[in-house]
Short mmCIF file of C-alpha atoms in Angstrom, two decimals:
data_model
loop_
_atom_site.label_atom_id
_atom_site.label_comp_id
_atom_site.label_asym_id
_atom_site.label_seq_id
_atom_site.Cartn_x
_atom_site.Cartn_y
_atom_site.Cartn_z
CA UNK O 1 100.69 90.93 18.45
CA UNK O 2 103.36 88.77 16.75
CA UNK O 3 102.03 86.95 13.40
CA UNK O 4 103.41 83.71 13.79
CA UNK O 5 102.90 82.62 17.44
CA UNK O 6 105.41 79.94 18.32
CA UNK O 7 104.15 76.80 19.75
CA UNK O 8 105.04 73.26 21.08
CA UNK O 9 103.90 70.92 19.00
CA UNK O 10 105.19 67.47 20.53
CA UNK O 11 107.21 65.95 23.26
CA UNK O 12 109.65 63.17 22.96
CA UNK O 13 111.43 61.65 26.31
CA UNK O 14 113.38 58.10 26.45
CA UNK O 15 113.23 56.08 29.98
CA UNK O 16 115.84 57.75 32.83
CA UNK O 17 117.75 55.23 33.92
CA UNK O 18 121.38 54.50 35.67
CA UNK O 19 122.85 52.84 32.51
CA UNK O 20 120.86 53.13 28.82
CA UNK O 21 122.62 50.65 27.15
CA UNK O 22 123.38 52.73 23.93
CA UNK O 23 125.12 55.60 22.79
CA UNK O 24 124.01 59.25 23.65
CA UNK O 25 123.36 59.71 19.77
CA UNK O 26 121.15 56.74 20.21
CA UNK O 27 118.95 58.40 22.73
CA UNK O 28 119.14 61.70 20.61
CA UNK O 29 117.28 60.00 17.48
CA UNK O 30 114.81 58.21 19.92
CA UNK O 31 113.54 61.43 21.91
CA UNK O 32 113.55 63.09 18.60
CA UNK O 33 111.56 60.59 17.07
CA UNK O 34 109.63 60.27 19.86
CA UNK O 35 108.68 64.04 19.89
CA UNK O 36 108.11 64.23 16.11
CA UNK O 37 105.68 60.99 16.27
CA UNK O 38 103.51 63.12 19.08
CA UNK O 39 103.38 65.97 16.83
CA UNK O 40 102.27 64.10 13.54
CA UNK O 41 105.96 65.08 11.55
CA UNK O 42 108.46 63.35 10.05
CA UNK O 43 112.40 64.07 9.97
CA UNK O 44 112.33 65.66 6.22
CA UNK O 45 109.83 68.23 8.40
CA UNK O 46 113.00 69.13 10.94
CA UNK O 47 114.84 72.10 9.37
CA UNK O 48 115.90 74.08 13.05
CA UNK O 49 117.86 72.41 15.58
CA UNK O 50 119.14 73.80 18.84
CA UNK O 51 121.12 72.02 22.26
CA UNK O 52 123.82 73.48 24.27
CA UNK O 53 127.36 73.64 24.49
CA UNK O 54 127.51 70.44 27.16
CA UNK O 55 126.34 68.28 25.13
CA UNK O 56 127.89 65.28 22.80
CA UNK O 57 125.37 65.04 19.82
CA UNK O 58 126.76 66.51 16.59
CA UNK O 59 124.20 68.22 14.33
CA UNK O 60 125.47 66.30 11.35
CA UNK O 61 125.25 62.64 13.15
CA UNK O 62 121.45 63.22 14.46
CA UNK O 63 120.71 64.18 10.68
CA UNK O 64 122.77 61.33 8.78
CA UNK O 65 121.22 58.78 11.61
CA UNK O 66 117.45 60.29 11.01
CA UNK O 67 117.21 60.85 7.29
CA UNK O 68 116.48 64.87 8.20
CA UNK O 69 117.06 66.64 4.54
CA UNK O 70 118.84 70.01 5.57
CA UNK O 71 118.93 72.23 8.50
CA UNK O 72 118.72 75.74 8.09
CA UNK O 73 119.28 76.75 11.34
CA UNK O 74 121.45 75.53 14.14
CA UNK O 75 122.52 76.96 17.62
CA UNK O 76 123.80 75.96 20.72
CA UNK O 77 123.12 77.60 23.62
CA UNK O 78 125.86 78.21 26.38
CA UNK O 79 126.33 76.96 29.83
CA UNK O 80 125.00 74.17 31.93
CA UNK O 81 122.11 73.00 32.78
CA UNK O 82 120.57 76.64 32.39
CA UNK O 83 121.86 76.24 28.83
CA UNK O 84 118.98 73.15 27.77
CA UNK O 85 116.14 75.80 28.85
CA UNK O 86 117.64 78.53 26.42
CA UNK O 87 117.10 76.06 23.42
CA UNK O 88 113.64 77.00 23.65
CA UNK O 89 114.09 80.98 23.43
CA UNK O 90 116.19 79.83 20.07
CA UNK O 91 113.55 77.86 18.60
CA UNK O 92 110.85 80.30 18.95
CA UNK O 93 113.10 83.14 17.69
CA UNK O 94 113.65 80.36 14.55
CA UNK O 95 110.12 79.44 13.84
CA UNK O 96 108.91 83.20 14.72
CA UNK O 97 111.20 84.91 12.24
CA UNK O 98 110.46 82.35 9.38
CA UNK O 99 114.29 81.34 9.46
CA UNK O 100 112.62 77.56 9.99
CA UNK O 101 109.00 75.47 9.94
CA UNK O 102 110.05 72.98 12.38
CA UNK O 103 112.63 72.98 15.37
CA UNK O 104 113.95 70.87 17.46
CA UNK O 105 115.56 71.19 20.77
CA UNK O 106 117.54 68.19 22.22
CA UNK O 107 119.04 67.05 24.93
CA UNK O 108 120.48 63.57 24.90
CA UNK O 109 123.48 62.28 27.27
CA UNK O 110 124.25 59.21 29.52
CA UNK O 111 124.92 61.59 32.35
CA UNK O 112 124.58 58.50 34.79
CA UNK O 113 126.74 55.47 33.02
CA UNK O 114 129.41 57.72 31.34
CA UNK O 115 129.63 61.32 32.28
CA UNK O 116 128.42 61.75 35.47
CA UNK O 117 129.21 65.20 36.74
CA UNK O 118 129.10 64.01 40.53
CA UNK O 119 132.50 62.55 39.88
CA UNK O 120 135.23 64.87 39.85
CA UNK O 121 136.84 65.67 36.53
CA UNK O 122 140.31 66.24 37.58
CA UNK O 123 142.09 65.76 33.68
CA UNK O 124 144.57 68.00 32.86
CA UNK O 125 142.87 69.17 30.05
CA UNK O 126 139.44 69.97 31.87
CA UNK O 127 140.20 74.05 31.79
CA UNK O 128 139.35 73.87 28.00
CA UNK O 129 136.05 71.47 28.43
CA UNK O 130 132.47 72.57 27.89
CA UNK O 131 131.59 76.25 27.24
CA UNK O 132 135.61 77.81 27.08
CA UNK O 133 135.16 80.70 29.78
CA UNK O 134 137.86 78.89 32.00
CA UNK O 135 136.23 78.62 35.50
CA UNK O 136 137.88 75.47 35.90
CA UNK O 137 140.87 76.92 35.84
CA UNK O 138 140.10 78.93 39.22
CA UNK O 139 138.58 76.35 41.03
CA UNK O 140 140.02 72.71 39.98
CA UNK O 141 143.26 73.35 41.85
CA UNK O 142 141.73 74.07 44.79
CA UNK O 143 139.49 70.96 44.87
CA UNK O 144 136.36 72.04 43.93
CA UNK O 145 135.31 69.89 41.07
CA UNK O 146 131.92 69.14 41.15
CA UNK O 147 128.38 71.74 40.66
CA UNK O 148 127.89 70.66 43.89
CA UNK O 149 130.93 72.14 45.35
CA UNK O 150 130.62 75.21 42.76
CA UNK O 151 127.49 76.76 43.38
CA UNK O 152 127.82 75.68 47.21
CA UNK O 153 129.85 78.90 47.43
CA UNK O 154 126.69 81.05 46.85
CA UNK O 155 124.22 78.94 48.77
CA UNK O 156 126.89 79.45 51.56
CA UNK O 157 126.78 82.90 51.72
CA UNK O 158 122.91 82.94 51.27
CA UNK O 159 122.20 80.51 54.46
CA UNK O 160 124.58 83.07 56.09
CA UNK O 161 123.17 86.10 55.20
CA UNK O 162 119.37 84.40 56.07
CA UNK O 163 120.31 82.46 58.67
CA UNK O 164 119.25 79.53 57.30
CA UNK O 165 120.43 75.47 57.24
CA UNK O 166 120.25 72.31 55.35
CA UNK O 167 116.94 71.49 56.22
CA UNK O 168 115.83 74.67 55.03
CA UNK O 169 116.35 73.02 51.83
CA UNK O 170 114.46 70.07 52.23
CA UNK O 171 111.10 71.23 51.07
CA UNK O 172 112.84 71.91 47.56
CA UNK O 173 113.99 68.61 46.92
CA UNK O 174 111.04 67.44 48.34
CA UNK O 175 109.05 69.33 45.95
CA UNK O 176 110.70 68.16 43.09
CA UNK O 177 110.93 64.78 43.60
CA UNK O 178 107.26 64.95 44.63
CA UNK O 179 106.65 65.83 40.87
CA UNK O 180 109.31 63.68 38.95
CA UNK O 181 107.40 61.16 40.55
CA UNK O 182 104.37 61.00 38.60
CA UNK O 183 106.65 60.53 35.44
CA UNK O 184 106.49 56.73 34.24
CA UNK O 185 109.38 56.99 32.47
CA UNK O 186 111.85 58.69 35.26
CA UNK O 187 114.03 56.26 37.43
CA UNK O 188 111.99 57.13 40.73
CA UNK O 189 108.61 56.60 39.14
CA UNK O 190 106.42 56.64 42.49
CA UNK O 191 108.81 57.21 44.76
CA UNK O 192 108.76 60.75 46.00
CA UNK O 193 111.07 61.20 49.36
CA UNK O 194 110.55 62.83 52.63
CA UNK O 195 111.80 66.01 54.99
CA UNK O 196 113.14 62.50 56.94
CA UNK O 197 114.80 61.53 53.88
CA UNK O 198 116.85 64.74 52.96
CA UNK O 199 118.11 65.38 56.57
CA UNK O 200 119.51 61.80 56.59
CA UNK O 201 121.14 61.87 53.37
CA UNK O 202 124.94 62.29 53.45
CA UNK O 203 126.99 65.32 53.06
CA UNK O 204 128.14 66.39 49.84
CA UNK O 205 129.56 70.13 50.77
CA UNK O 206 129.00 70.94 54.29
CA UNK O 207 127.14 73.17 55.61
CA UNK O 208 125.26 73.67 52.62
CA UNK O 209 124.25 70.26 50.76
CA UNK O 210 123.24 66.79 51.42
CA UNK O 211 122.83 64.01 48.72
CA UNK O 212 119.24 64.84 48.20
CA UNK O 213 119.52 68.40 47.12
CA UNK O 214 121.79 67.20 44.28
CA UNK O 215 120.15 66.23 41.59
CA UNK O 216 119.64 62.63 39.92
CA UNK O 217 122.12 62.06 37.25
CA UNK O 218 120.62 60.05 34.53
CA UNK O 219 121.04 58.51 31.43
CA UNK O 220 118.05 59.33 28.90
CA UNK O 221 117.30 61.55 26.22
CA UNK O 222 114.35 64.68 25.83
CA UNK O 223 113.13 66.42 22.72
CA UNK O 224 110.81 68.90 22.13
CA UNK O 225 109.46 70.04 18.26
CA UNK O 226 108.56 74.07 17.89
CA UNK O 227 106.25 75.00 15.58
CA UNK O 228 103.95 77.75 14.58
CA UNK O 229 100.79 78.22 15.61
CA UNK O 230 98.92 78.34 12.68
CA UNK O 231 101.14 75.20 11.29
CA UNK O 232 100.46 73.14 14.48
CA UNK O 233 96.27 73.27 14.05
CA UNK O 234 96.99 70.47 11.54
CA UNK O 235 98.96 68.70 13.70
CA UNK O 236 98.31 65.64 15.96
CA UNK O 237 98.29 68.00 19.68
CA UNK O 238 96.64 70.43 20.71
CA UNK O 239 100.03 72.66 20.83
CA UNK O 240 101.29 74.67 24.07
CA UNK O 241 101.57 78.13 23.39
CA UNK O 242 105.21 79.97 24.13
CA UNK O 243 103.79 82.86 25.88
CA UNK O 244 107.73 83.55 25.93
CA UNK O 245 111.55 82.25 26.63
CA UNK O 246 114.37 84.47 26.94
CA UNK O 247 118.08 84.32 28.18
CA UNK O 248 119.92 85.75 30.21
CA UNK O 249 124.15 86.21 30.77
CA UNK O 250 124.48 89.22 33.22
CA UNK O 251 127.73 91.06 33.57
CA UNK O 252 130.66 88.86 36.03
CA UNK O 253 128.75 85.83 36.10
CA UNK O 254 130.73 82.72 34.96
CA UNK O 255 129.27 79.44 33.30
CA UNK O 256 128.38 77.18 36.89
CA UNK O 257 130.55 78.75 39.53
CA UNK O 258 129.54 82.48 40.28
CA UNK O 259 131.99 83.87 42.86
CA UNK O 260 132.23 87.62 41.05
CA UNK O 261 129.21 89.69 40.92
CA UNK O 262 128.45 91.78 43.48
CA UNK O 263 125.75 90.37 45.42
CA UNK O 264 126.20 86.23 45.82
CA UNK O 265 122.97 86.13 47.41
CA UNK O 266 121.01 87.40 44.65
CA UNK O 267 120.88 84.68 41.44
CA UNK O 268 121.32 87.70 38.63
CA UNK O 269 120.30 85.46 35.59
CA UNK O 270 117.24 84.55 37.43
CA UNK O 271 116.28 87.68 38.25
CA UNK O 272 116.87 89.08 34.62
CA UNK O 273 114.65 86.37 33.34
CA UNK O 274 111.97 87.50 35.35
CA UNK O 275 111.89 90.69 34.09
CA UNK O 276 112.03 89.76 30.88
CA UNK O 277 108.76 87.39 31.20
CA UNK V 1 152.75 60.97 49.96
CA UNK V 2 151.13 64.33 50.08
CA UNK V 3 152.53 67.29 48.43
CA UNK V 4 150.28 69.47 50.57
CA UNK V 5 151.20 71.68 53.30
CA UNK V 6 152.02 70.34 56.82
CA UNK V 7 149.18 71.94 58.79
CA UNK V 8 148.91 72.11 62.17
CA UNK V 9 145.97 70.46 61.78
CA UNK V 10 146.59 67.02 60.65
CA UNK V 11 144.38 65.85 58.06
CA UNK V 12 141.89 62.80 58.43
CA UNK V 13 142.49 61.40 55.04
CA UNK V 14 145.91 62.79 53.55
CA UNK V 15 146.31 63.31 49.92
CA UNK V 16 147.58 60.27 48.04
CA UNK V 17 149.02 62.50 45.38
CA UNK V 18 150.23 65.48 44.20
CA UNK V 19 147.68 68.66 43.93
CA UNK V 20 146.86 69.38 40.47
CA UNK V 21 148.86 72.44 38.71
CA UNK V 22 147.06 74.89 37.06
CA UNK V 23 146.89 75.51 33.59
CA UNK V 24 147.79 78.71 32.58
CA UNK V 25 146.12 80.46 29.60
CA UNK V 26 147.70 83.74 27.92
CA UNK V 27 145.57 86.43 29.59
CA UNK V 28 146.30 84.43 33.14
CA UNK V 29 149.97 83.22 32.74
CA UNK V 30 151.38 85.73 34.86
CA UNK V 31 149.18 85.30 38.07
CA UNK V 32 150.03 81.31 38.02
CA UNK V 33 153.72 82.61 37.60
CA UNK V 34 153.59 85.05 40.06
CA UNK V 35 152.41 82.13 42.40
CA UNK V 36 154.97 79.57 41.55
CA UNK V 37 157.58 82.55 42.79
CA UNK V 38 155.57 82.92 45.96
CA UNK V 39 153.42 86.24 44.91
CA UNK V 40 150.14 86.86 44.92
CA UNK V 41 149.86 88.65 41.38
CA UNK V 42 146.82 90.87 40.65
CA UNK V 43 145.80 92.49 37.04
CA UNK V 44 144.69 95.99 37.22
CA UNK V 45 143.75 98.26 34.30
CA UNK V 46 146.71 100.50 33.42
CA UNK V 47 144.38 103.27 32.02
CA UNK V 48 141.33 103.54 34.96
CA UNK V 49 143.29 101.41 37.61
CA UNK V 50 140.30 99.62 38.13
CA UNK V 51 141.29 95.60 39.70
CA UNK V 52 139.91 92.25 37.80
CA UNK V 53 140.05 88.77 38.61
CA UNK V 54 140.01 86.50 37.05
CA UNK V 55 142.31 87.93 34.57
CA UNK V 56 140.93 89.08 31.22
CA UNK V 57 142.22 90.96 28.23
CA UNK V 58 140.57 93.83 28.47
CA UNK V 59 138.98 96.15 31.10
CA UNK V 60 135.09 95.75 31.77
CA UNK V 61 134.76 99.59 32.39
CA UNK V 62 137.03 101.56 30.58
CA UNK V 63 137.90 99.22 27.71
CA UNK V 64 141.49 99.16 27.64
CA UNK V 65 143.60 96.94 26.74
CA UNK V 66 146.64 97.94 28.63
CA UNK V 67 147.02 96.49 32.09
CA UNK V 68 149.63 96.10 35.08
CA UNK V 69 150.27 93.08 36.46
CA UNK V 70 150.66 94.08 40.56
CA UNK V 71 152.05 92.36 43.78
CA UNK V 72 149.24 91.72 46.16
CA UNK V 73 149.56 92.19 49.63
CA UNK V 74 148.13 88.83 50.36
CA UNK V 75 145.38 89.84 53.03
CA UNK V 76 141.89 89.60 52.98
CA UNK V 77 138.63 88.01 54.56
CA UNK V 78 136.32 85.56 54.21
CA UNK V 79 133.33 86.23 52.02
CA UNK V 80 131.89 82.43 51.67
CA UNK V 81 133.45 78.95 52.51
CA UNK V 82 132.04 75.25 52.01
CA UNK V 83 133.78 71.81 53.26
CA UNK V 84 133.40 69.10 50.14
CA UNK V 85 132.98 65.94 51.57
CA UNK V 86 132.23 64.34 48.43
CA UNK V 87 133.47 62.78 46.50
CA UNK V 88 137.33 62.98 48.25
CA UNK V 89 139.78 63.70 45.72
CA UNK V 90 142.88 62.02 46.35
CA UNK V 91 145.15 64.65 45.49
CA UNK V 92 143.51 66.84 48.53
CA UNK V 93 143.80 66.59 51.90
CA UNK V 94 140.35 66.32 54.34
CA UNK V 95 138.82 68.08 55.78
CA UNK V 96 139.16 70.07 52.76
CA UNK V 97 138.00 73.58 53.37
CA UNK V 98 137.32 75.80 50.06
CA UNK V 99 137.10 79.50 50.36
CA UNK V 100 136.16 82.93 48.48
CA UNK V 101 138.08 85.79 49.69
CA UNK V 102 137.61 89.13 49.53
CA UNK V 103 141.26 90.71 48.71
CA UNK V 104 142.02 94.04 50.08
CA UNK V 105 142.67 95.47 46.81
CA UNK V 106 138.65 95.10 45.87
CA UNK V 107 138.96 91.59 43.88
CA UNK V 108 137.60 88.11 45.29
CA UNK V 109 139.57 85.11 44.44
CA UNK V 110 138.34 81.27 45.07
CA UNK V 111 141.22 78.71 47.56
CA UNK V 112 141.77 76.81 50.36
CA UNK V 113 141.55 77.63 53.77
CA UNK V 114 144.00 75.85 56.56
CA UNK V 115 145.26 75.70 60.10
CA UNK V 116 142.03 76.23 60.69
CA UNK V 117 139.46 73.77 62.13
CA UNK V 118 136.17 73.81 59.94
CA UNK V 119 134.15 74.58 62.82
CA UNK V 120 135.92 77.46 63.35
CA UNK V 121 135.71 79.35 59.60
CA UNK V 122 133.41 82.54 59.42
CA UNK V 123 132.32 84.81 56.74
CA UNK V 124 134.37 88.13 57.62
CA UNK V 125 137.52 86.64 58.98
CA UNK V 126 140.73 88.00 58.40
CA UNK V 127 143.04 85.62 56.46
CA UNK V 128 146.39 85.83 54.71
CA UNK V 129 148.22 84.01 51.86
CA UNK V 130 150.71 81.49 51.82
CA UNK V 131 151.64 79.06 49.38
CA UNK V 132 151.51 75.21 48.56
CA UNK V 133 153.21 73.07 45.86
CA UNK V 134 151.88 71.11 43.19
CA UNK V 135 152.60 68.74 40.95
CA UNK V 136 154.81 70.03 37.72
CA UNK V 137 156.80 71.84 40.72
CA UNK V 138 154.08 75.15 40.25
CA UNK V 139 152.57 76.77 43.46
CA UNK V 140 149.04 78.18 43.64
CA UNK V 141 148.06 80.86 46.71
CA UNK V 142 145.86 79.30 49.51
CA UNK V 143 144.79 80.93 53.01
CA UNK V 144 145.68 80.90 56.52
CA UNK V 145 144.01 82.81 59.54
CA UNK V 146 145.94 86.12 59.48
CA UNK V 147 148.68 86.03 62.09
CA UNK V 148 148.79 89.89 62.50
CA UNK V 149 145.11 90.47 63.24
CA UNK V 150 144.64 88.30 66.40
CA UNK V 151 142.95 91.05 67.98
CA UNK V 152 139.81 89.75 67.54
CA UNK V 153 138.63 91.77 65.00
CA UNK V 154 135.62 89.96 63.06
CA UNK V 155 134.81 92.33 60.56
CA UNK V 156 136.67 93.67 57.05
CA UNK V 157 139.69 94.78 57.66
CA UNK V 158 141.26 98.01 55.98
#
C-alpha cells in the first residue's frame, strides 16, 4: 500500500465553443480557477503544475496572471493529444512522492478559432513545431498534413488486415458523441449523432475516415487539481481516487504518425498502458 | 502552374504551386541530398549493418555511432495507402494518393503514389521510385507501379 494515495480533488472546464473570445492563457486561469473553486483551494495552494508539449500556456504567465506563490514542480508531458492524459501520471507521481501538496494539470487552447489542426500547417518552419522528433519532416512533403491523414496510415492497414470499412467506425463516433452530449458546457450539448449521420459525412482520407470520426476542434480550457488523499477529506469533494496513470513511449513509435514499428495494426502505447494498469 | 509530375493520369484539381521542399536536419541531410541528385539514399549501421529510417544518429541495436549512407535500389511494395481529400493543399495535385512502402532493403518510408488510379492501389503491390521537383529546386522520392514486375505478381517481392 502506498502512504499518500493520490486523488482528484476538483474539476475545472470553460464552455467549448468555435471561437472563445479571449486568449488561450485566458481560458488557462479560468479552468484553473474553476477546478480550484470545486476543490475548496486557492492559487497560493498550487505548487505542481503539469501540460504537454502542444500547448501555448507558459508556466510563468498562468502564475503571474493567478497570484500562485511558487511552483515546485513543473513538467510537460510529450506528444499529442495522448500527451494531456500523461499530465495525470505526473501529478500523482508529484503529490505521491511529497515533491508537491497541490497539482495542477491544464489544458487550455483555442484549437477551433486559432490553431485548428484540421487545417494543414504547411510553414516552412513546421519540422521544428511541437514535440522536436521531426515526423513532419517525413510526411509534410508528401501532403499529409493533418492527424487525420497521419494516423489514417494505420487505420488503413487495420481495415485491411480485418476486412473492415468506414462504417465499421461509426459506432465509435457514435459512442462518443453519445456521451459529450450530456456535457452542458460542450458545443453539441444534446445533440448526439447517428450511424445515418457518420456514413453521410464527407471524406476526409479515403477509405478510412469521414468528417465524423474526426474529432471536434474546440476552443475551451480543462483543469484538474491532484491532491492527496488524506489532504482532500478536508476539502469541498468527495475526491476520485487514482487507482493509477502511467505512460507509455514504446520503441519506433513517433509523436502522431506511426509508420515504423513492426505491427501497424497493433496500437503499442495502448497496449503497454494496459499492462501497466 | 504545377511543379508536379505529368502523370498519365491527369489530375482533377492540379497543384496551384510548387510542392513544399523538405527541410533537412543534420542526421537526415544526406537522404534529402541524395534525392535532389535522383537517389534513393538509405542509412545503415556501419558496425551491425542493420537499416534505419528515418535517419538517426545512432543505431537502435548495436549502439553505434558510425553509419553508411547507401544507394537504394528504389523497389518495394505497398504496406498501407490513404487518399486525403481534405482539406486540398494547393501545392498537391488530386487525387492525391499517400503511401507507406516497404523497401526491399527492410526499411518503410512514407510518399506518394502515381500513374496509378486510386481504385486500383493495394497493400502488397510492387512499386518503384522516381522522382518529382519542388520548390527551392530539391527533389523528394515518390512511387510508381513497378514497370518490371507486370507479371502479376501481388505479393512481396524479393
Amino acid at each position: 500500500m502506498k502512504r499518500n494515495k493520490a486523488v482528484i480533488a476538483g474539476i475545472g472546464q470553460t464552455e467549448f465553443s468555435k471561437n472563445s473570445g479571449r486568449s488561450e492563457l485566458q481560458l488557462s486561469c479560468e479552468a484553473i480557477k474553476l477546478a480550484l473553486d470545486d476543490a475548496g483551494l486557492a492559487p497560493s495552494d498550487v505548487d505542481g503544475f503539469s501540460t504537454f508539449t502542444i500547448d501555448n500556456n507558459e508556466d510563468v504567465d498562468i502564475i503571474r496572471s493567478m497570484g500562485i506563490e511558487t511552483l515546485r514542480f513543473s513538467s510537460r508531458t510529450p506528444h499529442g493529444g495522448g500527451g494531456s492524459m500523461a499530465t495525470i501520471a505526473h501529478g500523482m507521481a508529484a503529490v505521491e512522492s511529497g515533491l508537491c501538496n497541490t497539482f495542477v494539470c491544464l489544458r487550455a487552447m483555442n484549437e477551433r478559432s486559432e490553431a485548428r489542426f484540421g487545417i494543414a500547417h504547411m510553414a516552412p518552419n513546421s519540422n521544428n513545431k511541437g514535440s522536436g522528433s521531426g515526423f513532419l519532416e517525413w510526411s509534410m512533403p508528401f501532403g499529409a498534413a493533418t492527424p487525420a491523414a497521419w494516423t489514417g496510415i494505420q487505420a488503413q492497414r487495420y481495415m485491411a488486415r480485418y476486412g473492415l470499412t468506414n462504417a465499421d467506425f461509426a459506432p465509435i463516433s457514435v459512442l462518443q458523441r453519445k456521451n459529450a452530449a450530456t456535457n452542458p458546457l460542450a458545443w453539441y450539448y444534446q445533440k448526439p449523432i447517428t450511424i445515418e449521420d457518420h456514413q453521410s459525412s464527407r471524406w476526409i482520407v479515403e477509405p478510412v475516415f469521414r468528417l465524423l470520426d474526426c474529432c471536434q476542434e474546440s476552443d475551451g480550457g480543462v483543469a484538474l487539481v491532484i491532491t492527496t488523499e488524506e489532504r482532500a477529506r478536508d476539502l469541498r469533494q468527495k475526491p476520485a481516487l487514482i487507482a493509477h496513470a502511467t505512460q507509455s513511449i514504446p520503441f519506433d513509435t513517433e509523436t502522431v504518425t506511426n509508420f515504423y514499428h513492426k505491427d501497424l495494426t497493433v496500437f503499442d502505447s495502448g497496449v503497454q498502458c494496459a499492462k501497466e494498469l | 502552374m504545377t511543379t508536379n509530375v505529368k502523370a498519365t493520369i491527369p489530375a482533377n484539381v492540379p497543384a496551384t504551386m510548387p510542392r513544399p521542399q523538405p527541410l533537412p536536419g543534420r542526421d537526415s541531410a544526406f537522404f534529402w541530398d541524395g534525392a535532389a541528385r535522383g537517389e534513393l539514399m538509405g542509412q545503415r549501421c556501419a558496425a551491425c549493418k542493420l537499416f534505419r529510417h528515418p535517419p538517426r544518429p545512432m543505431c537502435p541495436n548495436c549502439q553505434s555511432v558510425e553509419r553508411e549512407e547507401v544507394r537504394l535500389s528504389g523497389r518495394g511494395t505497398i504496406h498501407a495507402f490513404i487518399h486525403p481529400v481534405h482539406p486540398m493543399i494547393p501545392m498537391f495535385d488530386y487525387p492525391l494518393t499517400c503511401v507507406l512502402v516497404d523497401l526491399e532493403e527492410g526499411i518503410r518510408i512514407f510518399s506518394n503514389l502515381y500513374e496509378c488510379e486510386k481504385e486500383d492501389v493495394r497493400i502488397g503491390m510492387p512499386v518503384e521510385v522516381f522522382f518529382v521537383p519542388t520548390a527551392g529546386d530539391k527533389q523528394v522520392p515518390v512511387f510508381r507501379p513497378a514497370r518490371d514486375a507486370k507479371a502479376g505478381s501481388k505479393g512481396a517481392r524479393s
